């Protein structure tokens, strides 16, 4: 795609990665992604905000060539992660007078990750400004969304926020701005779940920090630009502040059908009690869908058979992720089966140590479930209902 | 003495224990940690800690 004009002297010069399907060799990208870089031409100085993922360096360079950019004074690196900073070495070669503008922590990371010479980097403090003549960049330090060095830029005269990864979405589109809010909501929620959710408490601080800014548009580093910023700000407030909902997330694996029979019975028992369920077969699911479900749920119930005395490895993977993503979960339990014994419950609960959850009595049975086992599942469903009901906040969040 | 939790990674600084790897002796209150002390798990700075309830 060609460079695209946002406003007078402000251009999108990034790259759309339609075909990428995996990020960090971990996160599925069903809709591809984009690496947004922005060019701001002030009356005196020119700044480039972020760059692109290294394989797409030529796209960025072509965009700058098409705009006939002969000189860049500043390349602002909001974030040292390579999908935004990776083209810096080439850009610095092409524009030998350009200085990288970064937080002190980002300077350290750019030097160690991209071997950028110290002499090419200038650091800025929180709320420091940089004049481009008729345009002013205000730097807002926002550590830990989602690395320790991250910052946001507020372009004062144009009332635009460039928050890098915060508010972003992995969503390849030919739309410069959000057109279909429902689609972007899904992509942005997935992005939040996978990248931002572990830093929920810190995002609260950052939302506070920007709440008094008058923002006409939010231009993130992935996905389309929000020309109605309230859409994404409201979504973030919900994901970050709102109490969890009356929902059970149920990731499971079944090898020979016993655990699956329990899951089927248990899901019906929960639904009968008015509890929403999101069920994921871990042998098949897109792990991003599971992460999204964890954004709002009050309870996780893990279903697993026993393999080599422990849980199924796919269950270990999912539980490890759920623990690391630190969602709002309040309660957890385990259902599943074994043939001759094992330590599945101990191993799964050991993996959940990072969450502030109450563990409800697991139902782990020998062999195929019987009437007695179904009664135990009914009891667990009832206990979850009582827990959800007794939490005033939860009812409010429903 | 109050414990402080790192809001980035969940590590809890316990003043009774200190942080010997960083030269912080047991009995050092959070407030007296040097300004350049960082979370031993994730490297977050002191301002990312909140008092434990």
Coordinates of C-alpha atoms in Angstrom, one line a residue:
Chain A
X1 CA 0.0 0.0 0.0
X2 CA 1.1 3.6 -0.6
X3 CA 1.6 6.2 2.1
X4 CA -1.7 7.6 3.2
X5 CA -2.4 11.1 4.4
X6 CA -4.2 11.4 7.8
X7 CA -4.2 15.2 8.0
X8 CA -2.1 18.0 6.7
X9 CA 1.5 16.9 7.1
X10 CA 0.7 13.7 8.9
X11 CA 1.0 10.4 7.0
X12 CA 0.7 6.7 7.6
X13 CA 3.8 5.2 6.2
X14 CA 3.6 1.7 7.7
X15 CA 3.1 -1.8 6.3
X16 CA 0.1 -4.2 6.2
X17 CA 1.1 -7.8 6.8
X18 CA -2.0 -9.6 5.3
X19 CA -0.5 -13.1 5.3
X20 CA 1.1 -13.3 8.7
X21 CA -0.6 -16.0 10.8
X22 CA 1.6 -16.3 13.9
X23 CA 3.3 -13.8 16.1
X24 CA 6.2 -14.5 18.5
X25 CA 5.8 -18.1 17.2
X26 CA 3.0 -18.2 19.8
X27 CA 0.0 -16.0 19.0
X28 CA -2.3 -16.9 16.2
X29 CA -3.1 -14.0 13.8
X30 CA -6.3 -15.0 12.1
X31 CA -6.6 -11.5 10.5
X32 CA -2.9 -10.8 9.8
X33 CA -1.6 -7.5 11.2
X34 CA -0.1 -4.2 10.4
X35 CA 3.0 -2.3 11.6
X36 CA 2.0 1.3 11.6
X37 CA 4.6 4.0 11.3
X38 CA 3.7 7.7 11.0
X39 CA 5.5 10.6 9.5
X40 CA 4.9 14.1 10.9
X41 CA 6.3 17.0 8.9
X42 CA 6.5 20.1 11.1
X43 CA 7.4 23.5 9.7
X44 CA 11.0 23.1 10.9
X45 CA 11.6 19.4 11.7
X46 CA 10.4 16.0 10.5
X47 CA 9.7 13.1 12.8
X48 CA 9.0 9.4 12.0
X49 CA 7.0 7.6 14.7
X50 CA 8.1 4.0 15.0
X51 CA 9.2 1.8 12.1
X52 CA 8.1 -1.7 10.9
X53 CA 8.9 -5.3 11.3
X54 CA 12.3 -6.0 9.7
X55 CA 11.0 -8.1 6.7
X56 CA 8.9 -5.1 5.7
X57 CA 11.6 -2.5 5.9
X58 CA 11.5 -1.9 2.1
X59 CA 7.8 -1.1 2.3
X60 CA 8.5 1.7 4.8
X61 CA 11.5 3.0 2.8
X62 CA 9.3 3.0 -0.4
X63 CA 6.7 5.0 1.4
X64 CA 9.2 7.6 2.5
X65 CA 10.6 7.7 -1.0
X66 CA 7.2 8.2 -2.5
X67 CA 6.6 11.1 -0.1
X68 CA 10.0 12.5 -1.2
X69 CA 11.2 12.6 2.4
X70 CA 14.8 13.8 2.0
X71 CA 15.5 14.4 5.7
X72 CA 14.3 13.0 8.9
X73 CA 15.3 14.7 12.1
X74 CA 13.8 12.4 14.7
X75 CA 12.8 8.8 14.7
X76 CA 10.7 8.3 17.8
X77 CA 10.9 4.7 19.2
X78 CA 7.9 4.3 21.4
X79 CA 8.8 0.7 22.0
X80 CA 11.9 -1.4 21.4
X81 CA 10.2 -4.5 20.2
X82 CA 11.4 -5.5 16.8
X83 CA 8.1 -5.3 15.0
X84 CA 8.3 -1.5 15.5
X85 CA 12.0 -0.8 16.0
X86 CA 13.4 -3.5 13.7
X87 CA 13.8 -1.2 10.6
X88 CA 15.6 1.5 12.7
X89 CA 19.2 0.4 11.6
X90 CA 18.3 0.8 7.9
X91 CA 16.4 4.1 8.5
X92 CA 19.4 5.5 10.4
X93 CA 21.7 4.5 7.6
X94 CA 19.4 6.2 5.0
X95 CA 19.0 9.3 7.1
X96 CA 22.4 9.9 8.7
X97 CA 21.3 13.0 10.6
X98 CA 18.3 11.4 12.2
X99 CA 18.3 10.9 16.0
X100 CA 16.4 8.2 17.7
X101 CA 14.1 9.6 20.5
X102 CA 13.4 7.2 23.3
X103 CA 12.9 6.7 27.0
X104 CA 16.1 6.0 28.9
X105 CA 15.0 2.4 29.3
X106 CA 14.2 2.1 25.6
X107 CA 17.7 3.5 24.8
X108 CA 19.2 0.6 26.8
X109 CA 17.1 -1.9 24.9
X110 CA 17.7 -0.5 21.5
X111 CA 21.4 -0.6 22.1
X112 CA 21.3 -4.2 23.3
X113 CA 18.6 -5.6 20.9
X114 CA 19.4 -3.8 17.7
X115 CA 23.0 -2.7 18.4
X116 CA 22.2 1.0 17.7
X117 CA 25.1 3.2 18.7
X118 CA 24.5 5.3 21.8
X119 CA 25.5 8.5 19.8
X120 CA 22.4 8.1 17.6
X121 CA 19.9 8.1 20.5
X122 CA 18.5 11.0 22.6
X123 CA 16.4 10.3 25.6
X124 CA 13.3 12.1 26.7
X125 CA 11.7 12.3 30.2
X126 CA 8.1 11.9 31.0
X127 CA 6.0 14.8 29.7
X128 CA 9.0 16.3 27.9
X129 CA 8.1 18.0 24.6
X130 CA 9.8 18.2 21.3
X131 CA 9.0 21.0 18.8
X132 CA 8.8 20.3 15.1
X133 CA 8.1 24.0 14.5
X134 CA 4.3 24.2 14.2
X135 CA 3.8 20.8 15.8
X136 CA 4.7 19.6 19.2
X137 CA 5.3 16.1 20.4
X138 CA 4.6 15.4 24.1
X139 CA 6.1 12.2 25.4
X140 CA 4.2 10.3 28.0
X141 CA 6.1 7.6 29.7
X142 CA 4.0 4.5 30.1
X143 CA 6.2 1.7 31.3
X144 CA 4.9 -1.9 31.1
X145 CA 2.4 -1.6 28.4
X146 CA 3.7 -4.0 27.6
X147 CA 7.5 -3.7 28.0
X148 CA 9.4 -1.7 30.6
X149 CA 10.4 1.0 28.1
X150 CA 7.1 1.9 26.5
X151 CA 5.9 5.4 25.9
X152 CA 3.0 7.2 24.2
X153 CA 3.1 10.4 22.1
X154 CA 0.5 13.1 22.2
X155 CA 0.6 15.4 19.2
X156 CA -0.7 18.6 20.8
X157 CA -1.8 20.7 17.9
X158 CA -3.6 17.9 16.2
X159 CA -4.9 16.2 19.4
X160 CA -3.7 12.8 18.3
X161 CA -2.4 10.1 20.5
X162 CA 0.2 7.6 19.2
X163 CA 0.1 4.9 21.9
X164 CA 2.1 2.3 20.1
X165 CA 0.9 -1.2 21.2
X166 CA -1.6 0.0 23.7
X167 CA -5.1 0.0 22.1
X168 CA -3.8 -1.9 19.1
X169 CA -5.3 -4.7 17.2
X170 CA -3.7 -7.4 15.0
X171 CA -5.9 -6.7 12.0
X172 CA -4.8 -6.3 8.4
X173 CA -7.2 -4.0 6.6
X174 CA -7.2 -1.6 3.7
X175 CA -9.2 0.8 6.0
X176 CA -7.1 3.5 7.4
X177 CA -9.7 4.2 10.1
X178 CA -12.1 1.9 11.9
X179 CA -15.1 1.3 9.8
X180 CA -16.6 -1.9 11.2
X181 CA -16.5 -1.5 15.0
X182 CA -17.7 -5.0 15.7
X183 CA -14.8 -6.6 13.7
X184 CA -12.2 -4.3 15.2
X185 CA -13.6 -4.9 18.7
X186 CA -13.0 -8.6 18.3
X187 CA -9.4 -8.1 17.1
X188 CA -8.6 -5.4 19.7
X189 CA -10.0 -7.7 22.5
X190 CA -7.9 -10.6 21.3
X191 CA -4.9 -8.2 21.2
X192 CA -5.7 -7.0 24.7
X193 CA -6.1 -10.6 26.0
X194 CA -2.8 -11.8 24.6
X195 CA -0.6 -8.8 25.0
X196 CA -2.0 -6.4 27.5
X197 CA -4.0 -8.3 30.1
X198 CA -1.1 -9.3 32.3
X199 CA -0.5 -5.5 32.8
X200 CA -4.1 -4.7 33.8
X201 CA -3.2 -2.8 36.9
X202 CA -0.7 -0.7 35.0
X203 CA -3.1 0.0 32.2
X204 CA -5.4 1.5 34.9
X205 CA -2.6 3.9 35.8
X206 CA -2.1 4.8 32.1
X207 CA -5.8 5.4 31.5
X208 CA -5.7 7.8 34.4
X209 CA -2.6 9.5 32.9
X210 CA -4.3 10.3 29.6
X211 CA -7.8 10.9 30.9
X212 CA -7.4 14.7 30.8
X213 CA -6.0 14.9 27.3
X214 CA -8.4 16.0 24.6
X215 CA -8.0 13.2 22.0
X216 CA -9.5 13.4 18.5
X217 CA -7.8 10.3 17.2
X218 CA -5.8 7.3 18.5
X219 CA -3.2 6.0 16.0
X220 CA -1.9 2.7 17.4
X221 CA 1.0 0.7 16.0
X222 CA -1.2 -2.3 14.9
X223 CA -4.5 -2.2 13.2
X224 CA -6.7 0.7 12.1
X225 CA -6.8 4.2 13.5
X226 CA -9.6 5.2 15.9
X227 CA -11.1 8.4 14.8
X228 CA -13.8 7.9 17.4
X229 CA -11.4 7.2 20.3
X230 CA -14.3 6.7 22.8
X231 CA -15.0 3.3 21.2
X232 CA -11.7 1.8 22.2
X233 CA -11.3 3.8 25.5
X234 CA -14.7 2.5 26.6
X235 CA -13.7 -1.1 25.6
X236 CA -10.5 -0.9 27.6
X237 CA -12.3 0.5 30.7
X238 CA -14.6 -2.5 30.5
X239 CA -11.8 -5.0 30.1
X240 CA -9.6 -3.4 32.8
X241 CA -12.0 -2.2 35.5
X242 CA -15.3 -4.1 35.2
X243 CA -15.8 -7.0 37.5
X244 CA -15.8 -10.5 35.9
X245 CA -19.0 -11.8 34.5
X246 CA -21.2 -14.8 35.4
X247 CA -19.2 -17.0 33.0
X248 CA -17.2 -20.2 33.3
X249 CA -14.3 -20.9 30.9
X250 CA -13.9 -24.6 30.3
X251 CA -10.7 -25.6 28.5
X252 CA -10.4 -29.4 28.3
X253 CA -8.8 -32.4 26.6
X254 CA -10.3 -35.9 26.5
X255 CA -8.4 -38.9 25.2
X256 CA -10.9 -41.8 25.4
X257 CA -14.1 -40.0 26.1
X258 CA -14.5 -40.1 29.9
X259 CA -13.5 -36.4 30.5
X260 CA -15.6 -35.4 27.4
X261 CA -18.7 -37.1 28.9
X262 CA -18.1 -35.1 32.2
X263 CA -17.6 -31.9 30.3
X264 CA -20.8 -32.4 28.3
X265 CA -22.8 -33.1 31.5
X266 CA -21.1 -30.3 33.4
X267 CA -21.7 -27.7 30.7
X268 CA -25.4 -28.6 30.6
X269 CA -25.5 -28.3 34.4
X270 CA -24.0 -24.8 34.4
X271 CA -26.2 -23.6 31.6
X272 CA -29.3 -24.9 33.5
X273 CA -28.3 -22.7 36.4
X274 CA -28.0 -19.6 34.2
X275 CA -24.3 -19.6 34.0
X276 CA -22.7 -18.8 30.6
X277 CA -20.0 -21.3 29.4
X278 CA -17.2 -21.0 27.0
X279 CA -15.9 -24.4 26.2
X280 CA -12.6 -25.1 24.4
X281 CA -11.2 -28.4 23.2
X282 CA -7.4 -27.7 23.7
X283 CA -6.5 -30.2 21.0
X284 CA -8.2 -28.0 18.5
X285 CA -8.7 -24.5 19.8
X286 CA -7.1 -21.3 18.7
X287 CA -5.3 -20.3 22.0
X288 CA -6.2 -16.6 21.3
X289 CA -9.9 -17.5 21.6
X290 CA -9.2 -19.0 25.1
X291 CA -7.3 -15.8 26.1
X292 CA -10.2 -13.7 25.0
X293 CA -12.7 -15.7 27.0
X294 CA -10.5 -15.2 30.1
X295 CA -10.9 -11.4 29.8
X296 CA -14.4 -11.5 31.4
X297 CA -14.9 -14.8 33.1
X298 CA -15.3 -15.2 36.8
X299 CA -14.4 -18.9 36.9
X300 CA -12.2 -21.4 35.1
X301 CA -12.9 -25.1 35.2
X302 CA -10.1 -27.2 33.7
X303 CA -11.0 -30.6 32.2
X304 CA -8.2 -33.2 31.8
X305 CA -7.5 -36.9 31.6
X306 CA -4.5 -38.3 33.3
X307 CA -1.3 -38.9 31.2
X308 CA 1.8 -40.2 32.8
X309 CA 0.5 -39.4 36.2
X310 CA -0.2 -35.7 35.4
X311 CA -2.5 -33.6 33.3
X312 CA -2.5 -33.8 29.5
X313 CA 0.4 -31.6 28.1
X314 CA -2.1 -29.4 26.2
X315 CA -3.8 -28.7 29.5
X316 CA -0.4 -27.8 31.1
X317 CA 0.2 -25.4 28.2
X318 CA -3.3 -23.7 28.6
X319 CA -3.1 -23.5 32.4
X320 CA 0.4 -22.0 32.2
X321 CA -0.9 -19.4 29.8
X322 CA -4.0 -18.6 31.9
X323 CA -1.7 -18.1 34.9
X324 CA 0.7 -15.9 33.1
X325 CA -2.0 -13.8 31.5
X326 CA -3.4 -13.0 35.0
X327 CA -7.1 -12.5 34.1
X328 CA -9.8 -11.4 36.6
X329 CA -10.7 -14.9 37.5
X330 CA -12.0 -15.4 41.0
X331 CA -12.6 -19.2 41.2
X332 CA -11.2 -22.3 39.7
X333 CA -11.8 -26.0 39.7
X334 CA -10.8 -29.2 37.9
X335 CA -12.8 -32.0 36.5
X336 CA -11.4 -35.1 34.8
X337 CA -10.5 -38.7 35.0
X338 CA -7.8 -41.3 35.5
X339 CA -7.3 -45.0 34.9
X340 CA -5.1 -46.0 37.9
X341 CA -4.0 -42.9 39.7
X342 CA -2.0 -39.7 39.4
X343 CA -1.2 -36.2 40.6
X344 CA -3.2 -34.2 38.1
X345 CA -4.9 -31.9 40.6
X346 CA -1.7 -31.0 42.5
X347 CA 0.1 -30.3 39.3
X348 CA -2.6 -28.1 37.8
X349 CA -3.1 -26.1 41.0
X350 CA 0.6 -25.7 41.2
X351 CA 0.6 -24.0 37.8
X352 CA -2.1 -21.5 38.9
X353 CA -0.1 -20.0 41.8
X354 CA 0.0 -16.5 40.2
X355 CA -3.8 -16.1 40.3
X356 CA -5.8 -14.8 43.3
X357 CA -8.4 -17.5 43.1
X358 CA -10.4 -19.7 45.4
X359 CA -10.1 -23.4 44.4
X360 CA -13.5 -25.2 44.4
X361 CA -13.4 -28.9 45.2
X362 CA -12.3 -30.8 42.0
X363 CA -14.2 -33.7 40.6
X364 CA -11.7 -36.2 39.4
X365 CA -13.0 -39.7 38.9
X366 CA -11.8 -43.2 38.0
X367 CA -12.9 -44.4 34.6
X368 CA -16.1 -43.5 32.9
X369 CA -18.5 -41.2 34.8
X370 CA -21.4 -42.9 36.8
X371 CA -24.5 -41.4 38.4
X372 CA -22.6 -40.6 41.5
X373 CA -20.0 -38.7 39.5
X374 CA -22.7 -36.7 37.7
X375 CA -24.1 -35.8 41.2
X376 CA -20.7 -34.5 42.1
X377 CA -20.6 -32.4 39.0
X378 CA -24.1 -31.0 39.8
X379 CA -22.8 -30.1 43.3
X380 CA -19.8 -28.3 41.7
X381 CA -22.1 -26.4 39.3
X382 CA -24.3 -25.4 42.2
X383 CA -21.3 -24.2 44.2
X384 CA -20.2 -22.1 41.3
X385 CA -23.6 -20.6 41.1
X386 CA -23.6 -19.8 44.8
X387 CA -20.1 -18.2 44.5
X388 CA -21.2 -16.1 41.5
X389 CA -24.4 -15.1 43.3
X390 CA -22.8 -14.2 46.6
X391 CA -20.4 -11.8 44.8
X392 CA -22.3 -8.5 44.6
X393 CA -19.8 -7.2 42.2
X394 CA -20.3 -10.1 39.9
X395 CA -24.1 -9.6 39.7
X396 CA -23.4 -6.0 38.8
X397 CA -21.0 -7.1 36.1
X398 CA -23.5 -9.5 34.6
Chain B
X1 CA 6.5 -3.5 58.2
X2 CA 4.3 -3.7 55.2
X3 CA 4.8 -6.0 52.2
X4 CA 4.7 -4.6 48.7
X5 CA 3.5 -6.3 45.6
X6 CA 5.0 -5.7 42.1
X7 CA 2.0 -4.9 39.9
X8 CA 3.9 -6.0 36.8
X9 CA 4.6 -9.6 37.8
X10 CA 3.1 -10.2 41.2
X11 CA 6.4 -10.6 43.2
X12 CA 6.0 -9.6 46.8
X13 CA 8.7 -7.8 48.6
X14 CA 8.8 -9.0 52.2
X15 CA 10.9 -6.7 54.5
X16 CA 11.4 -9.6 56.9
X17 CA 13.3 -11.4 54.1
X18 CA 14.8 -8.5 52.2
X19 CA 16.5 -9.2 48.9
X20 CA 19.9 -10.6 49.6
X21 CA 20.9 -11.0 45.9
X22 CA 20.6 -7.2 45.6
X23 CA 22.4 -6.6 48.9
X24 CA 19.2 -5.8 50.8
X25 CA 19.4 -7.2 54.3
X26 CA 16.4 -8.7 56.1
X27 CA 14.6 -6.1 58.1
X28 CA 14.8 -3.4 55.4
X29 CA 11.4 -1.6 55.0
X30 CA 10.3 -1.1 51.4
X31 CA 10.5 2.7 51.9
X32 CA 14.2 2.4 52.7
X33 CA 15.1 0.4 49.5
X34 CA 17.4 2.4 47.3
X35 CA 15.7 4.3 44.4
X36 CA 17.5 2.1 41.9
X37 CA 16.3 -1.2 43.4
X38 CA 14.3 -3.2 41.0
X39 CA 12.0 -6.2 41.2
X40 CA 14.2 -9.3 41.4
X41 CA 11.8 -11.2 39.1
X42 CA 10.9 -8.8 36.3
X43 CA 13.1 -5.7 36.7
X44 CA 10.2 -3.3 37.4
X45 CA 11.2 -0.1 39.2
X46 CA 10.0 0.8 42.8
X47 CA 7.2 2.9 41.5
X48 CA 5.5 -0.2 40.1
X49 CA 4.9 -1.6 43.6
X50 CA 1.8 -1.3 45.7
X51 CA 1.4 -2.0 49.4
X52 CA -0.2 -5.4 50.0
X53 CA -3.7 -5.3 51.5

